[in-house]
Tab-separated table of C-alpha atoms in Angstrom:
chain	number	residue	atom	x	y	z
A	1	UNK	CA	-31.263	-16.734	-36.091
A	2	UNK	CA	-31.940	-13.684	-33.985
A	3	UNK	CA	-34.043	-10.960	-35.524
A	4	UNK	CA	-32.024	-7.769	-37.247
A	5	UNK	CA	-33.508	-5.625	-34.659
A	6	UNK	CA	-32.495	-7.806	-31.719
A	7	UNK	CA	-28.953	-7.951	-33.204
A	8	UNK	CA	-28.860	-4.132	-33.660
A	9	UNK	CA	-29.779	-3.707	-29.942
A	10	UNK	CA	-27.182	-6.132	-28.882
A	11	UNK	CA	-24.354	-4.441	-30.870
A	12	UNK	CA	-25.486	-1.046	-29.378
A	13	UNK	CA	-25.294	-2.452	-25.822
A	14	UNK	CA	-21.854	-4.029	-26.240
A	15	UNK	CA	-20.617	-0.780	-27.754
A	16	UNK	CA	-21.812	1.194	-24.748
A	17	UNK	CA	-20.050	-1.378	-22.446
A	18	UNK	CA	-16.906	-0.958	-24.325
A	19	UNK	CA	-16.970	2.761	-23.927
A	20	UNK	CA	-17.245	2.324	-20.135
A	21	UNK	CA	-14.498	-0.287	-19.895
A	22	UNK	CA	-12.299	1.929	-22.106
A	23	UNK	CA	-12.875	4.866	-19.792
A	24	UNK	CA	-12.332	2.854	-16.902
A	25	UNK	CA	-8.980	1.750	-18.332
A	26	UNK	CA	-7.913	5.128	-19.083
A	27	UNK	CA	-8.831	6.409	-15.525
A	28	UNK	CA	-6.923	3.568	-14.147
A	29	UNK	CA	-3.736	4.181	-16.112
A	30	UNK	CA	-3.883	7.873	-14.753
A	31	UNK	CA	-4.303	6.877	-11.258
A	32	UNK	CA	-1.801	4.059	-11.542
A	33	UNK	CA	1.091	6.714	-12.308
A	34	UNK	CA	0.171	8.604	-9.166
A	35	UNK	CA	0.004	5.588	-7.116
A	36	UNK	CA	3.302	4.266	-8.412
A	37	UNK	CA	4.886	7.726	-7.569
A	38	UNK	CA	3.416	7.636	-4.085
A	39	UNK	CA	4.743	4.160	-3.632
A	40	UNK	CA	8.150	5.331	-4.793
A	41	UNK	CA	8.180	8.446	-2.600
A	42	UNK	CA	7.421	6.493	0.321
A	43	UNK	CA	10.518	4.258	-0.003
A	44	UNK	CA	13.191	6.402	1.749
A	45	UNK	CA	11.538	6.798	4.975
A	46	UNK	CA	10.642	3.086	5.249
A	47	UNK	CA	14.211	2.121	4.430
A	48	UNK	CA	15.821	4.354	6.803
A	49	UNK	CA	13.576	3.628	9.586
A	50	UNK	CA	14.025	-0.088	8.924
A	51	UNK	CA	17.727	0.253	8.978
A	52	UNK	CA	17.844	2.115	12.181
A	53	UNK	CA	15.278	-0.230	14.003
A	54	UNK	CA	17.501	-3.235	12.805
A	55	UNK	CA	20.725	-1.815	14.129
A	56	UNK	CA	19.092	-0.739	17.500
A	57	UNK	CA	17.502	-4.020	17.870
A	58	UNK	CA	20.723	-5.767	17.446
A	59	UNK	CA	22.420	-3.453	20.011
A	60	UNK	CA	19.601	-3.672	22.577
A	61	UNK	CA	18.450	-7.293	22.143
A	62	UNK	CA	14.912	-8.619	21.600
A	63	UNK	CA	13.897	-8.454	25.268
A	64	UNK	CA	13.536	-4.694	25.202
A	65	UNK	CA	9.837	-4.583	23.878
A	66	UNK	CA	6.979	-7.173	23.679
A	67	UNK	CA	6.670	-5.881	19.883
A	68	UNK	CA	9.987	-7.547	19.307
A	69	UNK	CA	10.046	-10.418	21.658
A	70	UNK	CA	6.384	-11.466	21.150
A	71	UNK	CA	3.776	-12.191	23.735
A	72	UNK	CA	5.465	-15.433	24.740
A	73	UNK	CA	2.670	-17.547	23.032
A	74	UNK	CA	1.987	-18.492	19.506
A	75	UNK	CA	-1.829	-19.355	19.745
A	76	UNK	CA	-3.869	-16.597	18.327
A	77	UNK	CA	-2.999	-15.493	14.858
A	78	UNK	CA	-4.422	-12.271	13.435
A	79	UNK	CA	-4.671	-11.928	9.803
A	80	UNK	CA	-4.839	-8.306	8.449
A	81	UNK	CA	-6.399	-8.545	4.934
A	82	UNK	CA	-5.784	-5.405	3.097
A	83	UNK	CA	-8.091	-5.173	-0.035
A	84	UNK	CA	-9.605	-2.485	-2.195
A	85	UNK	CA	-12.766	-0.660	-1.821
A	86	UNK	CA	-13.803	-1.307	-5.354
A	87	UNK	CA	-14.191	-4.168	-7.591
A	88	UNK	CA	-13.720	-4.740	-11.323
A	89	UNK	CA	-9.989	-5.009	-10.900
A	90	UNK	CA	-9.372	-8.490	-12.241
A	91	UNK	CA	-8.365	-11.137	-9.800
A	92	UNK	CA	-6.771	-8.485	-7.423
A	93	UNK	CA	-8.870	-8.814	-4.427
A	94	UNK	CA	-9.435	-12.606	-5.055
A	95	UNK	CA	-5.835	-13.342	-4.984
A	96	UNK	CA	-5.220	-11.500	-1.594
A	97	UNK	CA	-8.245	-13.027	-0.072
A	98	UNK	CA	-7.048	-16.493	-1.363
A	99	UNK	CA	-3.615	-16.052	0.107
A	100	UNK	CA	-5.127	-15.109	3.499
A	101	UNK	CA	-7.483	-18.145	3.347
A	102	UNK	CA	-4.426	-20.528	2.536
A	103	UNK	CA	-2.657	-19.226	5.487
A	104	UNK	CA	-5.686	-19.555	7.760
A	105	UNK	CA	-6.123	-23.023	6.865
A	106	UNK	CA	-2.518	-23.810	7.314
A	107	UNK	CA	-2.770	-22.175	10.889
A	108	UNK	CA	-5.834	-23.990	11.705
A	109	UNK	CA	-4.421	-27.348	10.531
A	110	UNK	CA	-1.650	-26.673	12.904
A	111	UNK	CA	-4.135	-26.111	15.889
A	112	UNK	CA	-4.037	-22.365	16.016
A	113	UNK	CA	-6.926	-19.843	16.307
A	114	UNK	CA	-7.275	-17.482	13.423
A	115	UNK	CA	-8.982	-14.205	13.620
A	116	UNK	CA	-9.316	-11.626	10.851
A	117	UNK	CA	-8.788	-7.860	10.551
A	118	UNK	CA	-10.327	-6.467	7.388
A	119	UNK	CA	-8.913	-3.333	5.895
A	120	UNK	CA	-10.985	-2.606	2.752
A	121	UNK	CA	-14.428	-3.622	1.636
A	122	UNK	CA	-13.625	-6.258	-0.676
A	123	UNK	CA	-12.297	-8.655	2.186
A	124	UNK	CA	-15.702	-9.193	3.402
A	125	UNK	CA	-16.063	-12.233	1.195
A	126	UNK	CA	-14.212	-13.811	4.019
A	127	UNK	CA	-17.217	-13.506	6.078
A	128	UNK	CA	-18.716	-16.479	4.123
A	129	UNK	CA	-15.944	-18.649	5.234
A	130	UNK	CA	-15.086	-17.581	8.652
A	131	UNK	CA	-18.170	-15.880	9.814
A	132	UNK	CA	-17.074	-16.080	13.584
A	133	UNK	CA	-13.580	-14.980	13.131
A	134	UNK	CA	-13.982	-11.388	11.637
A	135	UNK	CA	-12.915	-9.357	14.519
A	136	UNK	CA	-12.619	-5.886	12.882
A	137	UNK	CA	-13.903	-4.439	9.690
A	138	UNK	CA	-11.921	-1.296	9.177
A	139	UNK	CA	-13.787	1.057	6.939
A	140	UNK	CA	-11.670	2.708	4.274
A	141	UNK	CA	-14.596	3.725	2.061
A	142	UNK	CA	-13.820	7.561	2.667
A	143	UNK	CA	-10.162	7.221	1.921
A	144	UNK	CA	-9.361	8.462	-1.641
A	145	UNK	CA	-5.670	8.583	-1.608
A	146	UNK	CA	-3.864	6.690	1.108
A	147	UNK	CA	-2.394	8.987	3.739
A	148	UNK	CA	0.140	8.044	6.502
A	149	UNK	CA	-2.719	8.792	9.065
A	150	UNK	CA	-4.823	6.024	7.818
A	151	UNK	CA	-2.218	3.474	8.209
A	152	UNK	CA	-1.256	4.907	11.715
A	153	UNK	CA	-4.971	4.393	12.740
A	154	UNK	CA	-4.835	0.663	11.852
A	155	UNK	CA	-1.398	0.326	13.502
A	156	UNK	CA	-2.569	2.116	16.719
A	157	UNK	CA	-5.639	-0.161	16.841
A	158	UNK	CA	-3.408	-3.253	16.214
A	159	UNK	CA	-1.001	-2.481	18.872
A	160	UNK	CA	-3.676	-1.565	21.443
A	161	UNK	CA	-5.244	-5.021	20.824
A	162	UNK	CA	-1.896	-6.639	20.803
A	163	UNK	CA	-1.175	-4.994	24.234
A	164	UNK	CA	-4.524	-6.149	25.419
A	165	UNK	CA	-3.628	-9.646	24.703
A	166	UNK	CA	-6.260	-10.170	21.806
A	167	UNK	CA	-3.657	-12.122	19.584
A	168	UNK	CA	-0.008	-13.249	19.530
A	169	UNK	CA	1.033	-12.826	16.099
A	170	UNK	CA	-0.118	-10.560	13.302
A	171	UNK	CA	0.248	-11.280	9.724
A	172	UNK	CA	-0.428	-8.635	6.787
A	173	UNK	CA	-1.956	-9.584	3.542
A	174	UNK	CA	-1.665	-7.446	0.381
A	175	UNK	CA	-0.479	-7.291	-3.247
A	176	UNK	CA	2.964	-6.387	-4.119
A	177	UNK	CA	3.224	-4.247	-7.193
A	178	UNK	CA	5.564	-5.540	-9.724
A	179	UNK	CA	4.108	-4.223	-12.883
A	180	UNK	CA	0.752	-3.447	-14.457
A	181	UNK	CA	0.602	-6.982	-15.540
A	182	UNK	CA	1.973	-8.712	-12.476
A	183	UNK	CA	0.911	-8.150	-8.773
A	184	UNK	CA	2.026	-10.672	-6.269
A	185	UNK	CA	-0.190	-11.445	-3.359
A	186	UNK	CA	2.113	-11.621	-0.329
A	187	UNK	CA	1.568	-12.246	3.469
A	188	UNK	CA	4.180	-11.063	5.857
A	189	UNK	CA	4.441	-11.012	9.687
A	190	UNK	CA	4.210	-7.474	11.207
A	191	UNK	CA	3.812	-8.358	14.941
A	192	UNK	CA	6.273	-9.220	16.574
A	193	UNK	CA	8.315	-7.241	14.277
A	194	UNK	CA	10.628	-9.308	12.147
A	195	UNK	CA	14.045	-7.857	12.308
A	196	UNK	CA	15.653	-7.752	8.825
A	197	UNK	CA	18.920	-9.613	9.047
A	198	UNK	CA	21.196	-8.051	6.521
A	199	UNK	CA	24.486	-9.213	7.949
A	200	UNK	CA	26.718	-6.217	8.403
A	201	UNK	CA	24.666	-3.010	9.622
A	202	UNK	CA	24.663	-0.627	6.647
A	203	UNK	CA	24.286	2.504	8.667
A	204	UNK	CA	27.393	4.499	8.556
A	205	UNK	CA	27.519	4.922	12.441
A	206	UNK	CA	26.259	1.624	13.453
A	207	UNK	CA	29.653	-0.022	14.129
A	208	UNK	CA	30.670	3.114	15.778
A	209	UNK	CA	30.666	2.937	19.545
A	210	UNK	CA	30.540	6.551	20.118
A	211	UNK	CA	26.967	7.246	18.863
A	212	UNK	CA	25.125	8.996	21.543
A	213	UNK	CA	21.446	8.222	22.114
A	214	UNK	CA	18.997	10.535	23.620
A	215	UNK	CA	17.078	9.525	25.814
A	216	UNK	CA	18.495	5.968	25.529
A	217	UNK	CA	18.704	3.189	23.084
A	218	UNK	CA	15.853	1.306	24.704
A	219	UNK	CA	13.588	4.443	24.724
A	220	UNK	CA	14.286	5.238	21.127
A	221	UNK	CA	13.627	1.627	20.030
A	222	UNK	CA	10.388	1.530	22.070
A	223	UNK	CA	9.319	4.794	20.280
A	224	UNK	CA	10.401	3.562	16.809
A	225	UNK	CA	8.695	-0.019	16.923
A	226	UNK	CA	5.098	1.187	16.745
A	227	UNK	CA	6.110	3.670	14.043
A	228	UNK	CA	7.669	0.635	12.140
A	229	UNK	CA	4.321	-1.292	12.339
A	230	UNK	CA	2.516	1.747	10.895
A	231	UNK	CA	4.882	2.322	8.120
A	232	UNK	CA	4.762	-1.307	7.153
A	233	UNK	CA	1.087	-1.014	6.938
A	234	UNK	CA	1.421	2.258	5.067
A	235	UNK	CA	3.758	0.644	2.648
A	236	UNK	CA	1.405	-2.357	2.145
A	237	UNK	CA	-1.450	0.050	1.301
A	238	UNK	CA	0.608	2.090	-1.161
A	239	UNK	CA	1.557	-1.097	-2.796
A	240	UNK	CA	-2.005	-2.206	-2.880
A	241	UNK	CA	-3.243	1.028	-4.202
A	242	UNK	CA	-0.715	0.693	-7.112
A	243	UNK	CA	-1.628	-3.058	-7.520
A	244	UNK	CA	-5.219	-2.383	-7.727
A	245	UNK	CA	-5.037	0.289	-10.281
A	246	UNK	CA	-2.549	-1.912	-12.465
A	247	UNK	CA	-4.802	-4.920	-12.065
A	248	UNK	CA	-7.813	-2.770	-13.034
A	249	UNK	CA	-6.127	-1.278	-16.089
A	250	UNK	CA	-5.133	-4.773	-17.354
A	251	UNK	CA	-8.590	-6.163	-16.650
A	252	UNK	CA	-10.290	-3.262	-18.513
A	253	UNK	CA	-7.917	-3.488	-21.290
A	254	UNK	CA	-8.934	-7.172	-21.773
A	255	UNK	CA	-12.534	-6.325	-21.595
A	256	UNK	CA	-12.301	-3.494	-24.151
A	257	UNK	CA	-10.660	-5.834	-26.460
A	258	UNK	CA	-13.231	-8.623	-25.926
A	259	UNK	CA	-15.981	-6.067	-26.423
A	260	UNK	CA	-14.245	-5.144	-29.757
A	261	UNK	CA	-14.054	-8.900	-30.858
A	262	UNK	CA	-17.835	-9.292	-29.743
A	263	UNK	CA	-18.849	-6.318	-31.889
A	264	UNK	CA	-16.889	-7.750	-34.895
A	265	UNK	CA	-18.693	-11.060	-34.584
A	266	UNK	CA	-22.165	-9.584	-34.083
A	267	UNK	CA	-21.643	-7.117	-36.884
A	268	UNK	CA	-20.881	-10.140	-39.196
A	269	UNK	CA	-23.874	-11.853	-37.938
A	270	UNK	CA	-25.922	-8.829	-38.457
A	271	UNK	CA	-24.698	-8.481	-41.981
A	272	UNK	CA	-25.438	-11.975	-42.818
A	273	UNK	CA	-28.871	-11.616	-41.422
A	274	UNK	CA	-29.448	-8.619	-43.569
A	275	UNK	CA	-28.334	-10.191	-46.714
A	276	UNK	CA	-30.512	-13.314	-46.158
A	277	UNK	CA	-33.455	-11.110	-45.770
A	278	UNK	CA	-32.705	-9.231	-48.925
A	279	UNK	CA	-32.227	-12.593	-50.824
A	280	UNK	CA	-35.550	-13.823	-49.513
A	281	UNK	CA	-37.286	-10.679	-50.656
A	282	UNK	CA	-35.823	-10.921	-53.959
A	283	UNK	CA	-36.749	-14.555	-54.274
A	284	UNK	CA	-40.437	-13.670	-53.447
A	285	UNK	CA	-40.469	-10.862	-55.953
A	286	UNK	CA	-38.994	-12.843	-58.739
A	287	UNK	CA	-41.157	-16.070	-58.062
A	288	UNK	CA	-44.070	-13.705	-57.874
A	289	UNK	CA	-43.252	-12.111	-61.148
A	290	UNK	CA	-42.784	-15.475	-62.937
A	291	UNK	CA	-46.207	-16.592	-61.727
A	292	UNK	CA	-47.736	-13.805	-63.687
B	1	UNK	CA	28.020	22.435	4.734
B	2	UNK	CA	25.856	20.052	6.644
B	3	UNK	CA	23.648	17.768	4.607
B	4	UNK	CA	20.135	17.941	5.920
B	5	UNK	CA	17.138	15.494	5.020
B	6	UNK	CA	13.683	15.879	6.163
B	7	UNK	CA	11.599	12.824	5.361
B	8	UNK	CA	7.988	11.939	5.931
B	9	UNK	CA	6.264	8.607	4.955
B	10	UNK	CA	4.881	10.387	2.061
B	11	UNK	CA	7.890	12.085	0.495
B	12	UNK	CA	11.230	13.498	1.110
B	13	UNK	CA	10.286	17.226	2.193
B	14	UNK	CA	13.669	18.564	2.190
B	15	UNK	CA	17.185	17.410	1.056
B	16	UNK	CA	19.653	20.273	1.073
B	17	UNK	CA	23.072	21.452	2.063
B	18	UNK	CA	22.603	23.998	4.930
B	19	UNK	CA	24.737	25.662	7.384
B	20	UNK	CA	22.884	24.669	10.771
B	21	UNK	CA	19.654	23.028	11.864
B	22	UNK	CA	18.016	23.142	15.274
B	23	UNK	CA	16.086	20.240	16.112
B	24	UNK	CA	13.449	19.948	18.984
B	25	UNK	CA	14.724	16.803	20.673
B	26	UNK	CA	12.627	15.055	23.434
B	27	UNK	CA	15.313	16.033	26.184
B	28	UNK	CA	15.862	19.629	24.707
B	29	UNK	CA	16.580	21.312	21.417
B	30	UNK	CA	19.860	20.701	19.779
B	31	UNK	CA	21.680	22.272	17.007
B	32	UNK	CA	23.616	20.481	14.295
B	33	UNK	CA	26.551	21.891	12.504
B	34	UNK	CA	28.771	20.102	9.900
B	35	UNK	CA	30.975	17.483	11.612
B	36	UNK	CA	28.605	16.847	14.413
B	37	UNK	CA	29.362	13.587	16.473
B	38	UNK	CA	27.119	10.578	15.629
B	39	UNK	CA	23.971	11.104	17.533
B	40	UNK	CA	20.422	9.856	17.522
B	41	UNK	CA	17.386	11.227	19.337
B	42	UNK	CA	13.694	11.073	19.329
B	43	UNK	CA	11.940	14.371	18.703
B	44	UNK	CA	9.036	16.122	20.284
B	45	UNK	CA	6.436	18.007	18.243
B	46	UNK	CA	7.721	21.428	17.195
B	47	UNK	CA	9.759	23.487	14.788
B	48	UNK	CA	12.865	22.564	13.024
B	49	UNK	CA	14.993	25.746	12.301
B	50	UNK	CA	17.015	25.746	9.206
B	51	UNK	CA	19.823	28.219	8.530
B	52	UNK	CA	21.057	28.177	5.116
B	53	UNK	CA	24.125	30.335	5.713
B	54	UNK	CA	25.746	31.727	8.994
B	55	UNK	CA	23.658	34.639	10.368
B	56	UNK	CA	20.794	34.096	7.795
B	57	UNK	CA	17.279	34.194	9.105
B	58	UNK	CA	16.180	30.681	10.011
B	59	UNK	CA	13.505	28.976	8.030
B	60	UNK	CA	10.989	27.263	10.169
B	61	UNK	CA	9.403	23.848	9.441
B	62	UNK	CA	6.810	22.439	11.951
B	63	UNK	CA	7.193	18.695	12.358
B	64	UNK	CA	5.324	15.965	14.518
B	65	UNK	CA	6.567	12.632	15.773
B	66	UNK	CA	9.779	11.023	14.769
B	67	UNK	CA	13.371	11.035	15.273
B	68	UNK	CA	16.622	12.386	14.226
B	69	UNK	CA	19.882	10.892	13.325
B	70	UNK	CA	23.226	12.336	12.939
B	71	UNK	CA	25.838	10.464	11.072
B	72	UNK	CA	28.983	11.055	8.837
B	73	UNK	CA	26.585	11.638	5.975
B	74	UNK	CA	24.705	14.361	7.668
B	75	UNK	CA	21.509	14.974	9.522
B	76	UNK	CA	18.410	12.921	8.772
B	77	UNK	CA	15.008	13.871	10.460
B	78	UNK	CA	12.320	11.169	10.027
B	79	UNK	CA	8.947	12.786	10.888
B	80	UNK	CA	5.491	11.634	10.524
B	81	UNK	CA	4.386	15.076	9.566
B	82	UNK	CA	6.220	18.038	8.331
B	83	UNK	CA	5.272	21.363	6.890
């Protein structure tokens, strides 16, 4: 059995770990609320833009822009992997990376070339599996709260590379926020832009032939498509931010509870050891007295 | 009254009933009153002028990048940056 002193030190150490995990949990809870609010506040813009792009694309046809029609090939696939900058968030980053790897294996099995675009530090584990395929490692370590400009920078970079013919299809991987307990890793195609097919156009004027466009439908669409890519990335980053905090909150809650269990177990062990020491001492005294 | 919404990716900046809004369109400024015909235009960087009531002093909101849409529900300006 471990010595009394060793046990005491151990209990102290677990207690301070518990203090840290508890603090992290509370910080994550506070940040989660803010991240959730940001994710919700970003919805109206994305929904409206999506609606307009969808109705314009139906009117104009996919030939209007390579962002809609594709590059005519389907060989090089770019996987944009959006992860967090910090760890200790449960399986959050692992799940996103796993989803990306699964897609990469699937594509490679189909004979495609796969390259990666990392947004976030925790995606770097992919280096181990695809050392040659990491094209870009976009640094987000200075970003505290996600702003639209951060997403736009990535989108502009992607579109420039797409135009230069570096890849044919781009997929985006992130974790969709469902609740503090559930974050769903998802992959979605962002280039060429997938037009959401919602049957009837939901815009009030979409069926109306008298809508006037300035400069022209094609010009507006060409202007909006890059924005649409940016907004999708922005949305993914917001979802990711909320998911990260949710995941961390759950992970740290578990850790705190585990630490509590451990302290309880160690305390019992400590008390038993102390009792045993007292008994031994008593036995020694009594037998010593009897010997006299 | 005209229903006017100014939305950025981060939040809804303004959602109000107003009298008239002047928007800096790519091909020139245009003003929107209630009952304007359906219309869609890209915008250039500039100021949106919002008039709460006829003759009132207009309020200026600087916007960057985006487009404006007028439909039966009112005017929606989607801008990348506002304010």
